[in-house]
Coordinates of C-alpha atoms and ligand atoms in Angstrom, one line a residue:
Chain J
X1 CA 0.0 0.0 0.0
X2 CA 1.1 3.6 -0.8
X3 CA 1.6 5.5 1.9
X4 CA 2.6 9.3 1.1
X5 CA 3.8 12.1 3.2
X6 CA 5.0 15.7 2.6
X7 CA 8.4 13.2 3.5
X8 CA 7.7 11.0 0.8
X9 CA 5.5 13.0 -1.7
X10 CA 3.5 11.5 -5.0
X11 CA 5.6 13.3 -7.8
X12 CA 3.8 14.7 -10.4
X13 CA 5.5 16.2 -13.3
X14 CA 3.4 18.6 -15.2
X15 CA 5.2 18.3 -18.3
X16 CA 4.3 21.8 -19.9
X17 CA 5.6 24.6 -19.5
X18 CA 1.6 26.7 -19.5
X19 CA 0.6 24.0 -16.8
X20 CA 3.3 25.5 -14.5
X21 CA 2.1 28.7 -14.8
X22 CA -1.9 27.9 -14.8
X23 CA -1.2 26.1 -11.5
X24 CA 0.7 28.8 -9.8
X25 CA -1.8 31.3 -11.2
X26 CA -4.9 29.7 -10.9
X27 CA -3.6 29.1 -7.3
X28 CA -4.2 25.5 -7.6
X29 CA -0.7 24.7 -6.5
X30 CA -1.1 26.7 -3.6
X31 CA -4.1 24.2 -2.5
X32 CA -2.6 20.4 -2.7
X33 CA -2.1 18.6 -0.1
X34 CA 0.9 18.4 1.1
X35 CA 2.0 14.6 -0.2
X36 CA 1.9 16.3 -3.6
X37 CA 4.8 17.3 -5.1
X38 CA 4.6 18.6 -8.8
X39 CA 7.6 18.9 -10.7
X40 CA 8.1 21.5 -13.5
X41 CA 9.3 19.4 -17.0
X42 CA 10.9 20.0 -20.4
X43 CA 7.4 21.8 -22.0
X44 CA 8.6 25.2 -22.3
X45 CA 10.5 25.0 -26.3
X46 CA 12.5 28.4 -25.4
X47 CA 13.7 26.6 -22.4
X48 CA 14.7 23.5 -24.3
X49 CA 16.1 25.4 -27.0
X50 CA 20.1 24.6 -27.5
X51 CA 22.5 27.5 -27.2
X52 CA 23.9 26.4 -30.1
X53 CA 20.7 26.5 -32.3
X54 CA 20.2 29.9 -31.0
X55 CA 24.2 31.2 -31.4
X56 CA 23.6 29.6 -35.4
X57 CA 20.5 31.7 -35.9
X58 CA 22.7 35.0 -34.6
X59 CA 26.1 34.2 -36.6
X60 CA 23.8 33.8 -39.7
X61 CA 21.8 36.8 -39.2
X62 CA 24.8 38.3 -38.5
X63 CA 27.3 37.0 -41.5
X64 CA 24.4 37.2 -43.9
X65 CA 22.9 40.5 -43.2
X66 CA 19.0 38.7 -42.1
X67 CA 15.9 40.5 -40.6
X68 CA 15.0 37.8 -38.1
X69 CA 11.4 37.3 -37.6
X70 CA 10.7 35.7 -34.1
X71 CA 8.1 35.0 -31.4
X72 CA 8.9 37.5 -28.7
X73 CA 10.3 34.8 -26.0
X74 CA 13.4 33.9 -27.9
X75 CA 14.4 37.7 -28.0
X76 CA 16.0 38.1 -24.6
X77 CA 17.7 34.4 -24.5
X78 CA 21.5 34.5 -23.9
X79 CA 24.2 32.6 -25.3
X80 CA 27.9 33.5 -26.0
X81 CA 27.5 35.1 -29.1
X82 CA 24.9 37.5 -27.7
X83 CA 21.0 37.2 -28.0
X84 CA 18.2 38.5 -30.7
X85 CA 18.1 41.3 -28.4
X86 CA 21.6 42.2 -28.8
X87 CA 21.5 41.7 -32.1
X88 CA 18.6 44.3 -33.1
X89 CA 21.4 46.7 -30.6
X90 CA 23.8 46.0 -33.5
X91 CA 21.3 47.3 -36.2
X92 CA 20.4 44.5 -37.2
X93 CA 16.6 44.1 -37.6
X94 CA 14.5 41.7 -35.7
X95 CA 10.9 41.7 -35.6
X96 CA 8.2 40.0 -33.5
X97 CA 5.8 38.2 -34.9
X98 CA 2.7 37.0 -33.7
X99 CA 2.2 33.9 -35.9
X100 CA 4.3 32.0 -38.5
X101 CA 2.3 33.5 -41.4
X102 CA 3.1 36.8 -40.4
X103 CA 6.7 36.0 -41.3
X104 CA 5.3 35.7 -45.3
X105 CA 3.2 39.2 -44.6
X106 CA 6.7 40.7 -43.6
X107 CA 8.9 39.5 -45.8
X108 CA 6.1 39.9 -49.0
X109 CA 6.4 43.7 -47.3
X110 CA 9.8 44.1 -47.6
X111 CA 11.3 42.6 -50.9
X112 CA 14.7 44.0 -50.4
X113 CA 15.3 42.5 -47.1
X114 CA 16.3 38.8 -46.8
X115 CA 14.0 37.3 -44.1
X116 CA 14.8 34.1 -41.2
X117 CA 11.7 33.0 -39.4
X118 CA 13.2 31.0 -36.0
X119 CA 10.0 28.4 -36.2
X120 CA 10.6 26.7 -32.6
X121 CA 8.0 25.2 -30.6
X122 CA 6.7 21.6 -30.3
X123 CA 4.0 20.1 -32.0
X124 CA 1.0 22.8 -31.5
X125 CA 3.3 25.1 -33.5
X126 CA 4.4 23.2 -36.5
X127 CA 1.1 23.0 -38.6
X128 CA 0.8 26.7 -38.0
X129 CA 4.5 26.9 -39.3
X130 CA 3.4 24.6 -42.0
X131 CA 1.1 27.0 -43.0
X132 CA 3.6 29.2 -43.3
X133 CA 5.9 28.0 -45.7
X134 CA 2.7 26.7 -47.9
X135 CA 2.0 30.3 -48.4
X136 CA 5.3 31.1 -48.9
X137 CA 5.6 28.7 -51.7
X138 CA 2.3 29.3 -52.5
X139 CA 2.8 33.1 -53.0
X140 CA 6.3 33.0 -54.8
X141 CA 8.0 34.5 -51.7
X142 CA 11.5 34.3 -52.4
X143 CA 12.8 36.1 -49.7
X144 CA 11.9 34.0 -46.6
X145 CA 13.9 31.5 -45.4
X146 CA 12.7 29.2 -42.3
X147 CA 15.1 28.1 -39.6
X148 CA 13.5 24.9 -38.6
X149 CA 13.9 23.8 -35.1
X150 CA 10.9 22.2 -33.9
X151 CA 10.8 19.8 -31.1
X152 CA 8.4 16.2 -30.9
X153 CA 7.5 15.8 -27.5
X154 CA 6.8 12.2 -27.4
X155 CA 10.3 10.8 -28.0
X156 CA 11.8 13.6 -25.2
X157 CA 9.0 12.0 -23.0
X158 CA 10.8 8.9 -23.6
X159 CA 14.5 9.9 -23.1
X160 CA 13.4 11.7 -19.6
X161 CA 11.8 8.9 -18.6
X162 CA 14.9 6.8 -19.6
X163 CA 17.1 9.1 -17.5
X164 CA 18.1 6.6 -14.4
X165 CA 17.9 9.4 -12.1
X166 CA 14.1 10.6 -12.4
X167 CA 11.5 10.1 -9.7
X168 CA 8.5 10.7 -10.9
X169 CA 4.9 8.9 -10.4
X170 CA 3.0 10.4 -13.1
X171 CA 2.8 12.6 -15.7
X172 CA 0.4 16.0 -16.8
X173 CA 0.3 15.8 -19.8
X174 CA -0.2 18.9 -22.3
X175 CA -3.6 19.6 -23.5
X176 CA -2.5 21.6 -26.4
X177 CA 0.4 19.5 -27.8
X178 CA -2.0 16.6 -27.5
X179 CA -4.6 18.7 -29.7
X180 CA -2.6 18.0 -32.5
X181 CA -0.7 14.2 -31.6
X182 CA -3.7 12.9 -29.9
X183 CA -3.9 10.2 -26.7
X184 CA -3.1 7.0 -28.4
X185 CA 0.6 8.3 -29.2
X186 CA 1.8 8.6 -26.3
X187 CA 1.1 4.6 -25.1
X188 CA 3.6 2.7 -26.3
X189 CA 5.4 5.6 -24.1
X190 CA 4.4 5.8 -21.0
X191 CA 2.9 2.4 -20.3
X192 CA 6.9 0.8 -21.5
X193 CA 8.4 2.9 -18.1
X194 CA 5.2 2.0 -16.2
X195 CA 4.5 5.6 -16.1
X196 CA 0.7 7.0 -15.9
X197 CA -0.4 10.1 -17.8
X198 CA -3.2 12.2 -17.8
X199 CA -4.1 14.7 -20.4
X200 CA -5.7 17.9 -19.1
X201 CA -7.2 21.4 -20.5
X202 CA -5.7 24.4 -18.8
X203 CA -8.6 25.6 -16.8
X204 CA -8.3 25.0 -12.7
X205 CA -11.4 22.5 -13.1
X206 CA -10.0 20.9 -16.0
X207 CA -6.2 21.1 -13.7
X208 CA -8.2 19.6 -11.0
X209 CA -9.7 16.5 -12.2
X210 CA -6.8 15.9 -14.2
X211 CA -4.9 15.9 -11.1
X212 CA -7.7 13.6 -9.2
X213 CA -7.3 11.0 -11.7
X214 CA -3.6 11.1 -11.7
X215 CA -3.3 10.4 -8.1
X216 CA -5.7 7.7 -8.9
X217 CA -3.6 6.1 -11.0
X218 CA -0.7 6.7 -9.1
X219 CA -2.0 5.1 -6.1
X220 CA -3.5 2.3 -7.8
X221 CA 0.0 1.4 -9.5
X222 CA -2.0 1.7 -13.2
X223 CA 0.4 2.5 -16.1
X224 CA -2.7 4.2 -17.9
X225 CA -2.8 7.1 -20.5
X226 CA -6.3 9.0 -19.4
X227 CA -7.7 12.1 -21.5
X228 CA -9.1 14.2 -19.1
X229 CA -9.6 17.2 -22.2
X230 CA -11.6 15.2 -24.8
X231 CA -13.7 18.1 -25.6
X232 CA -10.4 19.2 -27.4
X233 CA -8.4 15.9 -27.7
X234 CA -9.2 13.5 -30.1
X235 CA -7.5 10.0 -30.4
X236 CA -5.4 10.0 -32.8
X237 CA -5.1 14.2 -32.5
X238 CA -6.3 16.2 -35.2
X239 CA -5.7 14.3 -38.9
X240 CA -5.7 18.0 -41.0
X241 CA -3.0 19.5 -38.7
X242 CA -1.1 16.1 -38.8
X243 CA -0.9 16.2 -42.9
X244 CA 0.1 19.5 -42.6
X245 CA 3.3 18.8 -40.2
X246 CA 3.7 15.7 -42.2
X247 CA 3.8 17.0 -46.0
X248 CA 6.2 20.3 -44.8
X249 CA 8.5 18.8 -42.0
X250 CA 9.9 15.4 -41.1
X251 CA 11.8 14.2 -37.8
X252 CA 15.5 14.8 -37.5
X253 CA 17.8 14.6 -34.3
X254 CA 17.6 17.5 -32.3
X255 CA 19.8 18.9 -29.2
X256 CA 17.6 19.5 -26.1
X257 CA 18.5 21.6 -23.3
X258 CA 19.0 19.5 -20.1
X259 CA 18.3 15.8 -22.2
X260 CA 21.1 16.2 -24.8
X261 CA 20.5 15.1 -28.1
X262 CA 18.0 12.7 -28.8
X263 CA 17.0 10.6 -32.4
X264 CA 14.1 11.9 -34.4
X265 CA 13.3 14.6 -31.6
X266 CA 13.1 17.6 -34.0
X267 CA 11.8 18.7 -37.3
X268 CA 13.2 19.8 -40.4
X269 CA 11.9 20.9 -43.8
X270 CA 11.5 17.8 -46.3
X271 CA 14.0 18.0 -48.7
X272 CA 12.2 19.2 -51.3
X273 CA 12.0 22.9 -49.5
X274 CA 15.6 22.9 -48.7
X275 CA 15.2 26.2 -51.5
X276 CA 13.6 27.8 -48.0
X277 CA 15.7 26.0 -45.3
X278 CA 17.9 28.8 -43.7
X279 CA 20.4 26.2 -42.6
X280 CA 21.1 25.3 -46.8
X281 CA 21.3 29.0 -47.6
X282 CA 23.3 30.6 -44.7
X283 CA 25.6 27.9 -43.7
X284 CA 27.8 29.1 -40.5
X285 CA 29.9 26.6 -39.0
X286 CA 28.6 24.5 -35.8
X287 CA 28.8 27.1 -33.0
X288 CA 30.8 25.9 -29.7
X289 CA 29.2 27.3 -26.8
X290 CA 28.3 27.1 -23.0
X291 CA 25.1 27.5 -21.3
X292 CA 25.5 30.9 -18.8
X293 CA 27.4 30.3 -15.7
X294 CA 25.9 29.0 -12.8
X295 CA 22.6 28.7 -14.6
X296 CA 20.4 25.3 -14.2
X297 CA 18.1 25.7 -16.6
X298 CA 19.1 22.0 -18.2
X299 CA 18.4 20.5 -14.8
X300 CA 15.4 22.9 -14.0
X301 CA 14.0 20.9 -17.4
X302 CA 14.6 17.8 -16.4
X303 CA 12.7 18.4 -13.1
X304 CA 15.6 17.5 -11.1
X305 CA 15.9 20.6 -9.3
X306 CA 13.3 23.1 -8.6
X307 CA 14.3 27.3 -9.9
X308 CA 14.7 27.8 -6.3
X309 CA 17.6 25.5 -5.8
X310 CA 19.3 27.4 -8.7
X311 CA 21.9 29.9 -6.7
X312 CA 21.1 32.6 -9.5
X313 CA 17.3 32.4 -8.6
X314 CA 15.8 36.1 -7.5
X315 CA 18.7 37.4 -7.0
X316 CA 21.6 37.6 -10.4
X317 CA 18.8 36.2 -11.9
X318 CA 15.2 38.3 -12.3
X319 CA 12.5 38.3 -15.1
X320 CA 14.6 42.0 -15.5
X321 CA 17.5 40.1 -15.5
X322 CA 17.0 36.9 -16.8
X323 CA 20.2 35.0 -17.0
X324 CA 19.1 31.6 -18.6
X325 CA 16.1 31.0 -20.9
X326 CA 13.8 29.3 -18.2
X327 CA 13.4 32.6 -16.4
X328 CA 13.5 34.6 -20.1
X329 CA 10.4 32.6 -20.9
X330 CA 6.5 33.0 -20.5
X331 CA 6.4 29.5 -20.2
X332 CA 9.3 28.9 -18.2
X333 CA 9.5 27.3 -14.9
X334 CA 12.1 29.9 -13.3
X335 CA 9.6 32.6 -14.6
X336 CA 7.0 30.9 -13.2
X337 CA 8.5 30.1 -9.5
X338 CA 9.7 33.6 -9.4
X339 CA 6.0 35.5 -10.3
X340 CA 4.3 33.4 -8.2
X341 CA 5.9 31.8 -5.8
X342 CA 8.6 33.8 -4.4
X343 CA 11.5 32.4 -2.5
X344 CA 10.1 29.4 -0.9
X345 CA 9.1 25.6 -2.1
X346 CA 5.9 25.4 -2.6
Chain Z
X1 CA -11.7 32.3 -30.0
X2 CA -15.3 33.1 -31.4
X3 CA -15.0 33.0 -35.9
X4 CA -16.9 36.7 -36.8
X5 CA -15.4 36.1 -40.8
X6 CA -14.8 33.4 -43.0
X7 CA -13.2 34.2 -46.1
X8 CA -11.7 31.0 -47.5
X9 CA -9.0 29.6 -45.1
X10 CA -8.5 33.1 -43.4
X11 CA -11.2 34.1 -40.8
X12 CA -11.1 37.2 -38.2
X13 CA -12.1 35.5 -34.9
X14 CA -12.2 37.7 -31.4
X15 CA -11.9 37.2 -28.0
X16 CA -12.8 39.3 -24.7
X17 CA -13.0 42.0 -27.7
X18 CA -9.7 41.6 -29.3
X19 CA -10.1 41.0 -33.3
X20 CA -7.3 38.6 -34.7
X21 CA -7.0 37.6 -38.4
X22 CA -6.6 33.0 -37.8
X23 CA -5.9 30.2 -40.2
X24 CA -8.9 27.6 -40.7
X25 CA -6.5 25.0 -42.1
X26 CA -6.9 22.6 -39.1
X27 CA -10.6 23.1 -39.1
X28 CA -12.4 22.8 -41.9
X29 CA -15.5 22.6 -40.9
X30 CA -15.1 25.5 -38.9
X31 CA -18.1 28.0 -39.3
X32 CA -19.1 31.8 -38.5
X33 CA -20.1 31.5 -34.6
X34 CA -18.1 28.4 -33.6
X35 CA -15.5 28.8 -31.0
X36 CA -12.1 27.8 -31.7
X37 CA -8.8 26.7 -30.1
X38 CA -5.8 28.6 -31.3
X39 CA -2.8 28.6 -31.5
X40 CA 0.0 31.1 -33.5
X41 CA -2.2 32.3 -35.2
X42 CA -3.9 28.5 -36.4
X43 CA -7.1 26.9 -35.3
X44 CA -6.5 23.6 -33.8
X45 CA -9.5 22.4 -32.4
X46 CA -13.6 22.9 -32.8
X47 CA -14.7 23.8 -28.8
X48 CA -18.2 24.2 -27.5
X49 CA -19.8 27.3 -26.1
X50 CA -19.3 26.0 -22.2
X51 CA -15.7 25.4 -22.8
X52 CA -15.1 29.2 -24.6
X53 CA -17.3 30.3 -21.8
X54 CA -14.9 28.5 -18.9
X55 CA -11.8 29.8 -20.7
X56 CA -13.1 33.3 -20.9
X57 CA -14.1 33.3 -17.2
X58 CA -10.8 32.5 -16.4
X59 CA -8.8 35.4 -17.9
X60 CA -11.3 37.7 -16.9
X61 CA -11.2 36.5 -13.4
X62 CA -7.3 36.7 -13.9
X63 CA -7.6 40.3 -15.1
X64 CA -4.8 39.6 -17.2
X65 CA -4.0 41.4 -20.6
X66 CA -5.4 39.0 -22.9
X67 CA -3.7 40.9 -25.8
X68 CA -0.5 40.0 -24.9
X69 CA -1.6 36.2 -24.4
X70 CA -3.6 36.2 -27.7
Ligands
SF4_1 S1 17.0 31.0 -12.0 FE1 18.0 31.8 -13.9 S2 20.1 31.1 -13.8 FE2 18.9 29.9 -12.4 S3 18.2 28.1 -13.6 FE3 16.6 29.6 -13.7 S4 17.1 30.7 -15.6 FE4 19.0 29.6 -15.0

């Protein structure tokens, strides 16, 4: 029999990086008993993002003369060769975009300026980046090139949970990612490591339940993927956003912050849009770089530690301040710990 | 997001009164009225009235700039 104490919590990882901050927001962290423990995980793709993918993007936009076209997170991360942020402080133009297909809007704007979309994010993002370079084709854009660095949750679900040194019970698992993948993807998964999984919207109800039937499962030892969020989650995911991802990218190894690089755990362009791959038209050679001193970020990731246990946490490091890319992000954990739940463990 | 527009695989969809031009490519079926998931910009999932209600209640009860989110 199970027998759990704020000694010996139930550890729950909530694998996305908008769960972290919905719980803390929503207050719902605040209001667990104390035998659960939830762990922040890998779900945050500025987080996971390599240095080195991010140092490639700047020595191309810098050797090249790009306008990089970015989502807004990615601006402020720093690696050795400086950050988008930096770079726009060099004259060089980068813009925020909202969506993927604003990237075509800007670059059809600007003929004279040669264009890199940074097209991160994990599965949710990809058919809307798809969509992207459909129109670009579509429209006879010739002046947008894609830097392609998507991420496939599923296999880094498998590499954590190959990691010898993880304690986890169960896993939260991302309602929007799962929008697109579906339920039935991630069993082979999960049910190989014995691990249970729930599926769960964003809202505290749906966080609740989703958390309910976790600790169900946990208790009762059942290696089960549930899908607490069906209203949104289908199955087998949603088949038109699938084709999408499927007839513009296909997997490729990919570094991860934190899990290292991992087979088939990224996305690139099929070869038959390497015309629009940034990485065929800029080459730069493979950047060496470091992650920021004292930062722990990759272990922050992997759940090992919480942001508090980081020695940078609140004080080098600040939202203001933000040394490494889990306090830089929206959906990081560091970001997260430090709006919402101060100094302490919670 | 609630569609307003359809105009092929474009629509103009709002939320707490904040227009955005979205991508129906995900949802074809999607029609003027329903409520939609999105996400950069792309519709990833139909939702029911209840659901866009819940969500809705949420970020107002967050008073939270839902521009910045959206
Ligand atoms: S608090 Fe800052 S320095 Fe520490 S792990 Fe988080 S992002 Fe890195």
């Amino acid at each position: 029999m199970w027998s759990f104490s704020s000694d010996s919590p139930v550890r729950i990882m909530e694998v996305c990086g908008t769960h972290t901050h919905e719980l803390f927001r929503t207050g719902l962290r605040f209001s667990l008993p104390p035998w659960v423990k939830l762990i922040s995980g890998p779900g945050c793709p500025v987080c996971v993002t390599d240095d080195r993918d991010l140092a490639k993007v700047i020595m191309m936009a810098r050797e090249y003369e790009l306008t990089v076209l970015t989502f807004g997170d990615m601006l402020k991360v720093n690696t050795e060769f400086g950050s988008l942020a930096s770079l726009r402080s060099e004259g060089r133009k980068v813009e925020i975009v909202y969506s993927p297909v604003d990237a075509v809007t800007y670059a059809k704007q600007h003929p004279d300026e040669r264009c890199m979309f940074v097209s991160v994010g994990f599965e949710t993002t990809m058919p809307s980046a798809a969509v992207a370079v459909k129109e670009a084709i579509e429209l006879n854009i010739g002046n947008l090139f894609f830097f392609v660095n998507h991420k496939l949750l599923p296999p880094a679900l498998d590499a954590l949970l190959s990691t010898g040194d993880m304690d986890i019970d169960g896993l939260i698992l991302p309602g929007h990612v799962s929008a697109i993948i579906g339920r039935r993807v991630y069993e082979p998964i999960l049910l190989r490591h014995g691990m249970p999984g729930v599926i769960t919207g964003f809202t505290k109800d749906h966080m609740r339940t989703g958390i309910n039937l976790l600790l169900n499962l946990v208790v009762h030892h059942e290696a089960k993927v549930l899908n607490a969020y069906p209203e949104v989650v289908q199955e087998d995911g949603n088949p038109q956003a699938k084709e999408l991802i499927e007839k513009y990218f296909e997997p490729t190894g990919a570094h991860w912050r934190g899990l290292g690089f991992i087979p088939n755990s990224g996305a690139k362009l099929r070869p038959e849009y390497n015309h629009l791959d940034a990485e065929v038209a800029f080459p730069v050679s493979e950047p060496m770089v470091h992650p920021p001193h004292g930062c722990r970020c990759g272990d922050v990731v992997l759940g090992t530690v919480d942001p508090v246990d980081c020695p940078l946490f609140g004080t080098v490091c600040t939202p203001q301040n933000a040394v490494g890319p889990c306090m830089v992000s929206s959906e990081g954990a560091c970001a997260a710990w430090y709006k919402y739940g101060g100094l302490r463990h919670v | 997001m609630k569609i307003l527009e359809i105009n092929g695989k474009k629509a103009i969809a709002e939320f707490l009164n904040v227009q955005r031009e979205i991508r129906l490519d995900a949802v074809p079926h999607a029609k003027v009225g329903d409520h939609v998931m999105v996400h950069a910009g792309l519709a990833i999932s139909l939702i029911s009235s209840e659901e866009a209600l819940d969500i809705q209640n949420m970020w107002k009860e967050l008073g939270e700039d839902v521009e910045l989110f959206i």
